[in-house]
Amino acid sequence: MLLLGLAAGAAVLIGGLGGPTQLFGNSPLEQDWSATPAEVRVVDGDTLRLSDRVVRLRGLEAPPRGEACRDAAGREFDCGAGSAETLSRLVAGRGVACRVRGRDRFGRGLGECEAAGVELNGALVSAGWALAGEGALHPLEDAARAAGRGLWASGARPPQAWQARR
């Protein structure tokens, strides 16, 4: 009886005073994340580290580092590094703010982000360094392809996995 009373008391103490508050999925569906320029790191062409949080740009797909593409002369280059470099230029020396909605399969926040008034998701697709994954970005991808920007540069061949898309 005494053991049962101690167990019940411990459960009340843990649940009522110091237990985790997000056990049953009641965290907000949308969150605003931001970081100062010193806290922003580019992980790859579609992923940023904002201080201690990782956010993947929502609605697009950039090639991972090490993904091979070919230029107009047939020479191979790392198109994933090109995508990450473009994202680095977009955030260089700027704070980043993201509206995070949901998580990807790796637990990263999925967000629409901006740096100094530049919407990063659209800018990366518009520069030709990412594929549109959602409808709103498709016109930007189409324009990048037509203008031969980024991965669509005249004569360049995008990653093999992308050649069958759209």
CSV table of N, CA and C in Angstrom, one decimal:
chain,number,residue,atom,x,y,z
A,1,MET,N,0.8,-1.2,0.0
A,1,MET,CA,0.0,0.0,0.0
A,1,MET,C,0.9,1.3,0.0
A,2,LEU,N,1.9,1.2,0.8
A,2,LEU,CA,2.8,2.4,0.9
A,2,LEU,C,3.5,2.6,-0.4
A,3,LEU,N,3.9,1.5,-1.1
A,3,LEU,CA,4.6,1.5,-2.4
A,3,LEU,C,3.7,2.1,-3.4
A,4,LEU,N,2.4,1.8,-3.4
A,4,LEU,CA,1.4,2.3,-4.3
A,4,LEU,C,1.3,3.8,-4.1
A,5,GLY,N,1.2,4.2,-2.9
A,5,GLY,CA,1.1,5.7,-2.6
A,5,GLY,C,2.3,6.4,-3.1
A,6,LEU,N,3.5,5.9,-2.9
A,6,LEU,CA,4.7,6.6,-3.3
A,6,LEU,C,4.7,6.7,-4.9
A,7,ALA,N,4.3,5.6,-5.5
A,7,ALA,CA,4.3,5.6,-7.0
A,7,ALA,C,3.3,6.7,-7.5
A,8,ALA,N,2.1,6.8,-6.9
A,8,ALA,CA,1.2,7.7,-7.3
A,8,ALA,C,1.7,9.2,-7.1
A,9,GLY,N,2.3,9.4,-5.9
A,9,GLY,CA,2.9,10.7,-5.6
A,9,GLY,C,4.0,11.1,-6.6
A,10,ALA,N,4.8,10.1,-7.0
A,10,ALA,CA,5.9,10.4,-8.0
A,10,ALA,C,5.3,10.7,-9.3
A,11,ALA,N,4.2,10.1,-9.7
A,11,ALA,CA,3.6,10.3,-11.0
A,11,ALA,C,3.0,11.7,-11.0
A,12,VAL,N,2.4,12.2,-9.9
A,12,VAL,CA,1.8,13.5,-9.9
A,12,VAL,C,3.0,14.5,-9.9
A,13,LEU,N,4.1,14.3,-9.2
A,13,LEU,CA,5.2,15.2,-9.2
A,13,LEU,C,5.8,15.4,-10.6
A,14,ILE,N,6.0,14.2,-11.3
A,14,ILE,CA,6.6,14.3,-12.6
A,14,ILE,C,5.7,14.9,-13.6
A,15,GLY,N,4.4,14.5,-13.6
A,15,GLY,CA,3.5,15.0,-14.6
A,15,GLY,C,3.1,16.5,-14.3
A,16,GLY,N,3.0,16.9,-13.1
A,16,GLY,CA,2.5,18.2,-12.8
A,16,GLY,C,3.5,19.3,-12.6
A,17,LEU,N,4.8,18.9,-12.3
A,17,LEU,CA,5.7,20.0,-12.0
A,17,LEU,C,6.9,20.1,-13.1
A,18,GLY,N,7.4,19.0,-13.5
A,18,GLY,CA,8.6,19.1,-14.3
A,18,GLY,C,8.5,18.3,-15.6
A,19,GLY,N,7.5,17.7,-15.9
A,19,GLY,CA,7.4,16.8,-17.1
A,19,GLY,C,7.4,17.6,-18.4
A,20,PRO,N,7.7,16.9,-19.5
A,20,PRO,CA,7.7,17.5,-20.8
A,20,PRO,C,6.3,17.9,-21.1
A,21,THR,N,6.1,19.1,-21.8
A,21,THR,CA,4.8,19.6,-22.1
A,21,THR,C,4.4,19.2,-23.6
A,22,GLN,N,5.2,18.6,-24.4
A,22,GLN,CA,4.9,18.4,-25.8
A,22,GLN,C,4.8,16.9,-26.1
A,23,LEU,N,4.4,16.1,-25.1
A,23,LEU,CA,4.4,14.7,-25.3
A,23,LEU,C,3.3,14.2,-26.3
A,24,PHE,N,2.2,14.9,-26.4
A,24,PHE,CA,1.0,14.5,-27.2
A,24,PHE,C,0.8,15.3,-28.4
A,25,GLY,N,1.8,15.9,-29.0
A,25,GLY,CA,1.7,16.6,-30.2
A,25,GLY,C,1.0,17.9,-30.2
A,26,ASN,N,1.0,18.6,-29.1
A,26,ASN,CA,0.3,19.8,-29.0
A,26,ASN,C,1.2,21.0,-29.3
A,27,SER,N,2.3,20.8,-30.0
A,27,SER,CA,3.1,22.0,-30.4
A,27,SER,C,2.5,22.7,-31.5
A,28,PRO,N,2.8,24.0,-31.6
A,28,PRO,CA,2.1,24.8,-32.7
A,28,PRO,C,2.4,24.3,-34.1
A,29,LEU,N,1.5,24.4,-35.0
A,29,LEU,CA,1.7,24.0,-36.3
A,29,LEU,C,2.6,24.9,-37.1
A,30,GLU,N,2.6,26.1,-36.8
A,30,GLU,CA,3.5,27.1,-37.4
A,30,GLU,C,4.4,27.7,-36.3
A,31,GLN,N,5.6,28.0,-36.7
A,31,GLN,CA,6.6,28.6,-35.8
A,31,GLN,C,7.4,29.6,-36.6
A,32,ASP,N,7.8,30.7,-35.9
A,32,ASP,CA,8.8,31.6,-36.5
A,32,ASP,C,10.1,31.4,-35.9
A,33,TRP,N,11.1,31.1,-36.8
A,33,TRP,CA,12.5,30.9,-36.4
A,33,TRP,C,13.3,32.0,-37.0
A,34,SER,N,14.3,32.5,-36.3
A,34,SER,CA,15.2,33.5,-36.9
A,34,SER,C,16.6,33.3,-36.3
A,35,ALA,N,17.5,33.9,-36.9
A,35,ALA,CA,18.9,33.8,-36.5
A,35,ALA,C,19.6,35.1,-37.0
A,36,THR,N,20.6,35.5,-36.2
A,36,THR,CA,21.4,36.6,-36.5
A,36,THR,C,22.4,36.2,-37.6
A,37,PRO,N,23.1,37.1,-38.3
A,37,PRO,CA,24.0,36.7,-39.3
A,37,PRO,C,25.1,35.7,-38.8
A,38,ALA,N,25.6,36.0,-37.6
A,38,ALA,CA,26.6,35.1,-37.0
A,38,ALA,C,26.1,33.7,-36.7
A,39,GLU,N,24.8,33.5,-36.6
A,39,GLU,CA,24.2,32.2,-36.3
A,39,GLU,C,23.7,31.4,-37.5
A,40,VAL,N,23.8,31.9,-38.7
A,40,VAL,CA,23.4,31.3,-39.9
A,40,VAL,C,24.5,30.5,-40.6
A,41,ARG,N,24.2,29.2,-40.8
A,41,ARG,CA,25.2,28.4,-41.6
A,41,ARG,C,24.4,27.6,-42.7
A,42,VAL,N,25.0,27.6,-43.8
A,42,VAL,CA,24.5,26.8,-45.0
A,42,VAL,C,24.9,25.4,-44.8
A,43,VAL,N,24.0,24.4,-44.7
A,43,VAL,CA,24.3,23.0,-44.6
A,43,VAL,C,24.5,22.5,-46.0
A,44,ASP,N,23.5,22.7,-46.9
A,44,ASP,CA,23.6,22.4,-48.3
A,44,ASP,C,22.7,23.3,-49.1
A,45,GLY,N,22.4,23.0,-50.3
A,45,GLY,CA,21.6,23.9,-51.2
A,45,GLY,C,20.2,24.1,-50.8
A,46,ASP,N,19.6,23.3,-49.9
A,46,ASP,CA,18.3,23.6,-49.5
A,46,ASP,C,18.1,23.5,-47.9
A,47,THR,N,19.2,23.6,-47.2
A,47,THR,CA,19.1,23.4,-45.8
A,47,THR,C,20.0,24.4,-45.1
A,48,LEU,N,19.4,25.1,-44.0
A,48,LEU,CA,20.2,26.1,-43.2
A,48,LEU,C,20.2,25.6,-41.8
A,49,ARG,N,21.2,26.0,-41.1
A,49,ARG,CA,21.3,25.9,-39.6
A,49,ARG,C,21.1,27.3,-39.1
A,50,LEU,N,20.1,27.5,-38.3
A,50,LEU,CA,19.8,28.7,-37.6
A,50,LEU,C,20.1,28.5,-36.1
A,51,SER,N,21.3,28.9,-35.7
A,51,SER,CA,21.7,28.7,-34.3
A,51,SER,C,21.7,27.2,-34.1
A,52,ASP,N,20.8,26.7,-33.2
A,52,ASP,CA,20.7,25.3,-32.9
A,52,ASP,C,19.6,24.5,-33.6
A,53,ARG,N,19.0,25.2,-34.6
A,53,ARG,CA,17.9,24.6,-35.3
A,53,ARG,C,18.2,24.4,-36.8
A,54,VAL,N,17.7,23.3,-37.4
A,54,VAL,CA,17.9,23.1,-38.8
A,54,VAL,C,16.6,23.2,-39.5
A,55,VAL,N,16.7,24.0,-40.6
A,55,VAL,CA,15.5,24.2,-41.4
A,55,VAL,C,15.8,23.9,-42.9
A,56,ARG,N,14.9,23.1,-43.5
A,56,ARG,CA,15.0,22.8,-44.9
A,56,ARG,C,14.0,23.7,-45.6
A,57,LEU,N,14.5,24.3,-46.7
A,57,LEU,CA,13.6,25.2,-47.5
A,57,LEU,C,12.4,24.4,-48.1
A,58,ARG,N,11.3,24.8,-47.8
A,58,ARG,CA,10.0,24.2,-48.2
A,58,ARG,C,9.7,24.4,-49.7
A,59,GLY,N,9.2,23.3,-50.3
A,59,GLY,CA,8.7,23.5,-51.7
A,59,GLY,C,9.8,23.4,-52.8
A,60,LEU,N,11.0,22.9,-52.5
A,60,LEU,CA,12.0,22.8,-53.5
A,60,LEU,C,12.9,21.7,-53.2
A,61,GLU,N,13.7,21.3,-54.2
A,61,GLU,CA,14.7,20.3,-54.1
A,61,GLU,C,16.0,20.7,-54.7
A,62,ALA,N,17.0,20.8,-53.9
A,62,ALA,CA,18.4,21.2,-54.5
A,62,ALA,C,19.2,19.9,-54.5
A,63,PRO,N,20.2,19.8,-55.4
A,63,PRO,CA,21.0,18.6,-55.5
A,63,PRO,C,21.9,18.6,-54.2
A,64,PRO,N,22.2,17.4,-53.7
A,64,PRO,CA,23.1,17.3,-52.5
A,64,PRO,C,24.5,17.5,-52.9
A,65,ARG,N,25.4,17.9,-52.0
A,65,ARG,CA,26.8,18.1,-52.3
A,65,ARG,C,27.3,16.8,-52.9
A,66,GLY,N,28.2,16.9,-53.8
A,66,GLY,CA,28.7,15.7,-54.5
A,66,GLY,C,27.9,15.2,-55.7
A,67,GLU,N,26.8,15.7,-55.9
A,67,GLU,CA,25.9,15.3,-57.1
A,67,GLU,C,26.6,15.8,-58.4
A,68,ALA,N,26.8,14.9,-59.3
A,68,ALA,CA,27.5,15.3,-60.5
A,68,ALA,C,26.6,15.9,-61.6
A,69,CYS,N,27.1,16.9,-62.2
A,69,CYS,CA,26.4,17.5,-63.4
A,69,CYS,C,27.5,17.7,-64.4
A,70,ARG,N,27.1,18.1,-65.6
A,70,ARG,CA,28.1,18.3,-66.7
A,70,ARG,C,27.8,19.7,-67.3
A,71,ASP,N,28.9,20.4,-67.6
A,71,ASP,CA,28.8,21.7,-68.2
A,71,ASP,C,28.7,21.5,-69.7
A,72,ALA,N,28.6,22.6,-70.5
A,72,ALA,CA,28.4,22.5,-71.9
A,72,ALA,C,29.5,21.8,-72.6
A,73,ALA,N,30.7,21.8,-72.1
A,73,ALA,CA,31.8,21.1,-72.7
A,73,ALA,C,31.9,19.6,-72.2
A,74,GLY,N,31.0,19.1,-71.4
A,74,GLY,CA,30.9,17.8,-71.0
A,74,GLY,C,31.7,17.5,-69.7
A,75,ARG,N,32.3,18.6,-69.1
A,75,ARG,CA,33.1,18.4,-67.9
A,75,ARG,C,32.2,18.2,-66.7
A,76,GLU,N,32.5,17.3,-65.8
A,76,GLU,CA,31.7,17.1,-64.6
A,76,GLU,C,32.0,18.2,-63.6
A,77,PHE,N,31.0,18.6,-62.9
A,77,PHE,CA,31.2,19.6,-61.8
A,77,PHE,C,30.2,19.2,-60.7
A,78,ASP,N,30.4,19.7,-59.5
A,78,ASP,CA,29.6,19.4,-58.3
A,78,ASP,C,28.5,20.4,-58.2
A,79,CYS,N,27.3,20.0,-58.8
A,79,CYS,CA,26.2,20.9,-58.8
A,79,CYS,C,25.6,21.1,-57.4
A,80,GLY,N,25.8,20.2,-56.5
A,80,GLY,CA,25.3,20.4,-55.1
A,80,GLY,C,26.1,21.5,-54.5
A,81,ALA,N,27.4,21.5,-54.7
A,81,ALA,CA,28.2,22.6,-54.2
A,81,ALA,C,27.8,24.0,-54.8
A,82,GLY,N,27.4,24.0,-56.1
A,82,GLY,CA,27.0,25.2,-56.7
A,82,GLY,C,25.7,25.7,-56.1
A,83,SER,N,24.8,24.8,-55.8
A,83,SER,CA,23.5,25.2,-55.2
A,83,SER,C,23.8,25.8,-53.8
A,84,ALA,N,24.7,25.1,-53.0
A,84,ALA,CA,25.0,25.6,-51.6
A,84,ALA,C,25.7,26.9,-51.7
A,85,GLU,N,26.6,27.1,-52.7
A,85,GLU,CA,27.3,28.4,-52.9
A,85,GLU,C,26.3,29.5,-53.2
A,86,THR,N,25.3,29.2,-54.0
A,86,THR,CA,24.3,30.2,-54.3
A,86,THR,C,23.5,30.6,-53.1
A,87,LEU,N,23.1,29.6,-52.3
A,87,LEU,CA,22.4,29.9,-51.0
A,87,LEU,C,23.3,30.7,-50.1
A,88,SER,N,24.6,30.4,-50.0
A,88,SER,CA,25.5,31.1,-49.2
A,88,SER,C,25.6,32.6,-49.6
A,89,ARG,N,25.6,32.9,-50.9
A,89,ARG,CA,25.6,34.3,-51.3
A,89,ARG,C,24.3,35.0,-51.0
A,90,LEU,N,23.2,34.3,-51.0
A,90,LEU,CA,21.9,34.9,-50.7
A,90,LEU,C,21.8,35.3,-49.2
A,91,VAL,N,22.5,34.5,-48.3
A,91,VAL,CA,22.4,34.8,-46.9
A,91,VAL,C,23.6,35.5,-46.3
A,92,ALA,N,24.7,35.6,-47.1
A,92,ALA,CA,25.9,36.2,-46.6
A,92,ALA,C,25.8,37.5,-45.8
A,93,GLY,N,26.2,37.4,-44.5
A,93,GLY,CA,26.2,38.6,-43.7
A,93,GLY,C,24.8,39.1,-43.3
A,94,ARG,N,23.8,38.3,-43.5
A,94,ARG,CA,22.4,38.7,-43.2
A,94,ARG,C,21.7,37.7,-42.2
A,95,GLY,N,20.8,38.3,-41.4
A,95,GLY,CA,20.0,37.5,-40.6
A,95,GLY,C,19.0,36.8,-41.4
A,96,VAL,N,18.5,35.7,-40.9
A,96,VAL,CA,17.5,34.9,-41.6
A,96,VAL,C,16.2,34.7,-40.7
A,97,ALA,N,15.1,34.8,-41.3
A,97,ALA,CA,13.8,34.6,-40.6
A,97,ALA,C,13.0,33.6,-41.4
A,98,CYS,N,12.5,32.6,-40.7
A,98,CYS,CA,11.7,31.5,-41.4
A,98,CYS,C,10.4,31.3,-40.8
A,99,ARG,N,9.3,31.0,-41.6
A,99,ARG,CA,8.0,30.6,-41.1
A,99,ARG,C,8.1,29.1,-41.3
A,100,VAL,N,8.1,28.3,-40.2
A,100,VAL,CA,8.3,26.9,-40.3
A,100,VAL,C,6.9,26.2,-40.1
A,101,ARG,N,6.6,25.4,-41.1
A,101,ARG,CA,5.3,24.6,-41.0
A,101,ARG,C,5.7,23.1,-41.3
A,102,GLY,N,5.7,22.4,-40.2
A,102,GLY,CA,5.9,20.9,-40.4
A,102,GLY,C,7.3,20.5,-40.3
A,103,ARG,N,7.6,19.3,-40.5
A,103,ARG,CA,8.9,18.7,-40.4
A,103,ARG,C,9.1,17.7,-41.6
A,104,ASP,N,10.3,17.5,-42.0
A,104,ASP,CA,10.6,16.5,-43.1
A,104,ASP,C,10.8,15.2,-42.4
A,105,ARG,N,11.2,14.2,-43.2
A,105,ARG,CA,11.3,12.8,-42.6
A,105,ARG,C,12.6,12.7,-41.7
A,106,PHE,N,13.4,13.7,-41.7
A,106,PHE,CA,14.6,13.7,-40.9
A,106,PHE,C,14.4,14.6,-39.6
A,107,GLY,N,13.2,15.1,-39.5
A,107,GLY,CA,12.9,16.0,-38.3
A,107,GLY,C,13.3,17.4,-38.5
A,108,ARG,N,13.8,17.8,-39.6
A,108,ARG,CA,14.1,19.2,-39.9
A,108,ARG,C,12.9,20.0,-40.1
A,109,GLY,N,12.8,21.2,-39.6
A,109,GLY,CA,11.7,22.1,-39.9
A,109,GLY,C,11.6,22.4,-41.3
A,110,LEU,N,10.4,22.5,-41.9
A,110,LEU,CA,10.2,22.9,-43.3
A,110,LEU,C,9.8,24.4,-43.3
A,111,GLY,N,10.5,25.2,-43.9
A,111,GLY,CA,10.2,26.6,-43.8
A,111,GLY,C,10.3,27.4,-45.1
A,112,GLU,N,9.6,28.6,-45.1
A,112,GLU,CA,9.8,29.6,-46.1
A,112,GLU,C,10.6,30.7,-45.4
A,113,CYS,N,11.8,31.0,-46.0
A,113,CYS,CA,12.7,31.8,-45.3
A,113,CYS,C,13.1,33.0,-46.1
A,114,GLU,N,13.5,34.1,-45.4
A,114,GLU,CA,14.0,35.3,-46.1
A,114,GLU,C,15.2,35.8,-45.4
A,115,ALA,N,16.0,36.5,-46.2
A,115,ALA,CA,17.2,37.2,-45.6
A,115,ALA,C,17.2,38.6,-46.3
A,116,ALA,N,17.2,39.6,-45.4
A,116,ALA,CA,17.2,41.0,-45.9
A,116,ALA,C,16.1,41.3,-47.0
A,117,GLY,N,14.9,40.7,-46.8
A,117,GLY,CA,13.8,41.0,-47.7
A,117,GLY,C,13.8,40.1,-48.9
A,118,VAL,N,14.8,39.2,-49.1
A,118,VAL,CA,14.9,38.3,-50.2
A,118,VAL,C,14.3,37.0,-49.8
A,119,GLU,N,13.2,36.5,-50.5
A,119,GLU,CA,12.6,35.2,-50.2
A,119,GLU,C,13.5,34.1,-50.8
A,120,LEU,N,14.2,33.4,-49.9
A,120,LEU,CA,15.2,32.4,-50.3
A,120,LEU,C,14.7,31.3,-51.1
A,121,ASN,N,13.5,30.7,-50.8
A,121,ASN,CA,13.0,29.6,-51.5
A,121,ASN,C,12.9,29.9,-53.0
A,122,GLY,N,12.2,31.0,-53.3
A,122,GLY,CA,12.0,31.4,-54.7
A,122,GLY,C,13.2,31.9,-55.4
A,123,ALA,N,14.1,32.6,-54.6
A,123,ALA,CA,15.4,33.0,-55.2
A,123,ALA,C,16.3,31.9,-55.7
A,124,LEU,N,16.3,30.8,-54.9
A,124,LEU,CA,17.1,29.7,-55.3
A,124,LEU,C,16.6,29.0,-56.5
A,125,VAL,N,15.3,28.8,-56.6
A,125,VAL,CA,14.6,28.2,-57.8
A,125,VAL,C,14.8,29.1,-59.0
A,126,SER,N,14.6,30.4,-58.8
A,126,SER,CA,14.7,31.4,-59.8
A,126,SER,C,16.1,31.5,-60.4
A,127,ALA,N,17.1,31.2,-59.5
A,127,ALA,CA,18.5,31.3,-60.0
A,127,ALA,C,18.9,30.0,-60.7
A,128,GLY,N,18.0,29.0,-60.7
A,128,GLY,CA,18.2,27.8,-61.5
A,128,GLY,C,19.0,26.7,-60.7
A,129,TRP,N,19.1,26.9,-59.4
A,129,TRP,CA,19.9,25.9,-58.6
A,129,TRP,C,19.0,25.0,-57.7
A,130,ALA,N,17.7,25.0,-58.0
A,130,ALA,CA,16.8,24.0,-57.3
A,130,ALA,C,15.6,23.8,-58.2
A,131,LEU,N,15.0,22.6,-58.0
A,131,LEU,CA,13.7,22.2,-58.6
A,131,LEU,C,12.6,22.7,-57.8
A,132,ALA,N,11.5,23.1,-58.4
A,132,ALA,CA,10.3,23.4,-57.7
A,132,ALA,C,9.6,22.2,-57.3
A,133,GLY,N,9.2,22.1,-56.1
A,133,GLY,CA,8.4,20.9,-55.6
A,133,GLY,C,7.0,21.2,-55.4
A,134,GLU,N,6.6,22.5,-55.3
A,134,GLU,CA,5.2,22.9,-55.1
A,134,GLU,C,4.8,23.8,-56.2
A,135,GLY,N,3.5,23.9,-56.4
A,135,GLY,CA,3.0,24.7,-57.6
A,135,GLY,C,3.4,26.1,-57.6
A,136,ALA,N,3.5,26.8,-56.5
A,136,ALA,CA,3.8,28.3,-56.6
A,136,ALA,C,5.2,28.5,-57.1
A,137,LEU,N,6.1,27.6,-57.0
A,137,LEU,CA,7.5,27.8,-57.5
A,137,LEU,C,7.7,27.4,-58.9
A,138,HIS,N,6.8,26.6,-59.5
A,138,HIS,CA,7.0,26.1,-60.9
A,138,HIS,C,7.2,27.2,-61.9
A,139,PRO,N,6.5,28.3,-61.9
A,139,PRO,CA,6.8,29.4,-62.9
A,139,PRO,C,8.2,29.9,-62.8
A,140,LEU,N,8.8,29.9,-61.6
A,140,LEU,CA,10.2,30.4,-61.4
A,140,LEU,C,11.1,29.4,-62.0
A,141,GLU,N,10.8,28.1,-61.8
A,141,GLU,CA,11.7,27.1,-62.4
A,141,GLU,C,11.6,27.1,-63.9
A,142,ASP,N,10.4,27.3,-64.4
A,142,ASP,CA,10.2,27.4,-65.9
A,142,ASP,C,11.0,28.6,-66.5
A,143,ALA,N,11.0,29.7,-65.8
A,143,ALA,CA,11.7,30.9,-66.2
A,143,ALA,C,13.2,30.6,-66.2
A,144,ALA,N,13.7,30.0,-65.1
A,144,ALA,CA,15.1,29.7,-65.0
A,144,ALA,C,15.6,28.7,-66.1
A,145,ARG,N,14.8,27.7,-66.4
A,145,ARG,CA,15.1,26.8,-67.5
A,145,ARG,C,15.2,27.6,-68.8
A,146,ALA,N,14.1,28.4,-69.1
A,146,ALA,CA,14.1,29.1,-70.4
A,146,ALA,C,15.2,30.1,-70.5
A,147,ALA,N,15.7,30.7,-69.4
A,147,ALA,CA,16.8,31.7,-69.5
A,147,ALA,C,18.2,31.0,-69.4
A,148,GLY,N,18.2,29.7,-69.1
A,148,GLY,CA,19.5,29.0,-69.0
A,148,GLY,C,20.3,29.4,-67.8
A,149,ARG,N,19.6,29.6,-66.6
A,149,ARG,CA,20.3,30.0,-65.4
A,149,ARG,C,20.6,28.7,-64.6
A,150,GLY,N,21.7,28.8,-63.8
A,150,GLY,CA,22.1,27.8,-62.9
A,150,GLY,C,22.3,26.5,-63.5
A,151,LEU,N,21.6,25.5,-63.1
A,151,LEU,CA,21.8,24.1,-63.6
A,151,LEU,C,21.3,24.0,-65.0
A,152,TRP,N,20.5,25.0,-65.5
A,152,TRP,CA,20.0,25.0,-66.8
A,152,TRP,C,20.8,25.8,-67.8
A,153,ALA,N,22.1,26.2,-67.4
A,153,ALA,CA,22.9,27.0,-68.2
A,153,ALA,C,23.1,26.3,-69.6
A,154,SER,N,23.2,27.1,-70.6
A,154,SER,CA,23.2,26.6,-72.0
A,154,SER,C,24.2,25.4,-72.1
A,155,GLY,N,23.6,24.3,-72.5
A,155,GLY,CA,24.4,23.1,-72.7
A,155,GLY,C,24.6,22.3,-71.5
A,156,ALA,N,24.4,22.8,-70.3
A,156,ALA,CA,24.7,22.0,-69.1
A,156,ALA,C,23.6,20.9,-68.9
A,157,ARG,N,24.0,19.9,-68.3
A,157,ARG,CA,23.1,18.8,-68.0
A,157,ARG,C,23.0,18.7,-66.5
A,158,PRO,N,21.7,18.8,-66.0
A,158,PRO,CA,21.5,18.7,-64.6
A,158,PRO,C,21.7,17.3,-64.1
A,159,PRO,N,21.6,17.1,-62.8
A,159,PRO,CA,21.9,15.7,-62.2
A,159,PRO,C,21.0,14.7,-62.9
A,160,GLN,N,21.6,13.5,-63.1
A,160,GLN,CA,20.9,12.4,-63.8
A,160,GLN,C,19.5,12.2,-63.2
A,161,ALA,N,19.3,12.2,-61.9
A,161,ALA,CA,18.0,12.0,-61.3
A,161,ALA,C,17.0,13.0,-61.7
A,162,TRP,N,17.4,14.2,-62.1
A,162,TRP,CA,16.5,15.3,-62.5
A,162,TRP,C,16.1,15.2,-64.0
A,163,GLN,N,16.8,14.5,-64.8
A,163,GLN,CA,16.5,14.5,-66.2
A,163,GLN,C,15.2,14.0,-66.6
A,164,ALA,N,14.6,13.1,-65.8
A,164,ALA,CA,13.3,12.6,-66.1
A,164,ALA,C,12.2,13.4,-65.5
A,165,ARG,N,12.5,14.4,-64.7
A,165,ARG,CA,11.5,15.2,-64.0
A,165,ARG,C,11.0,16.3,-65.0
A,166,ARG,N,9.7,16.5,-64.8
A,166,ARG,CA,9.0,17.6,-65.5
A,166,ARG,C,9.4,17.6,-67.0
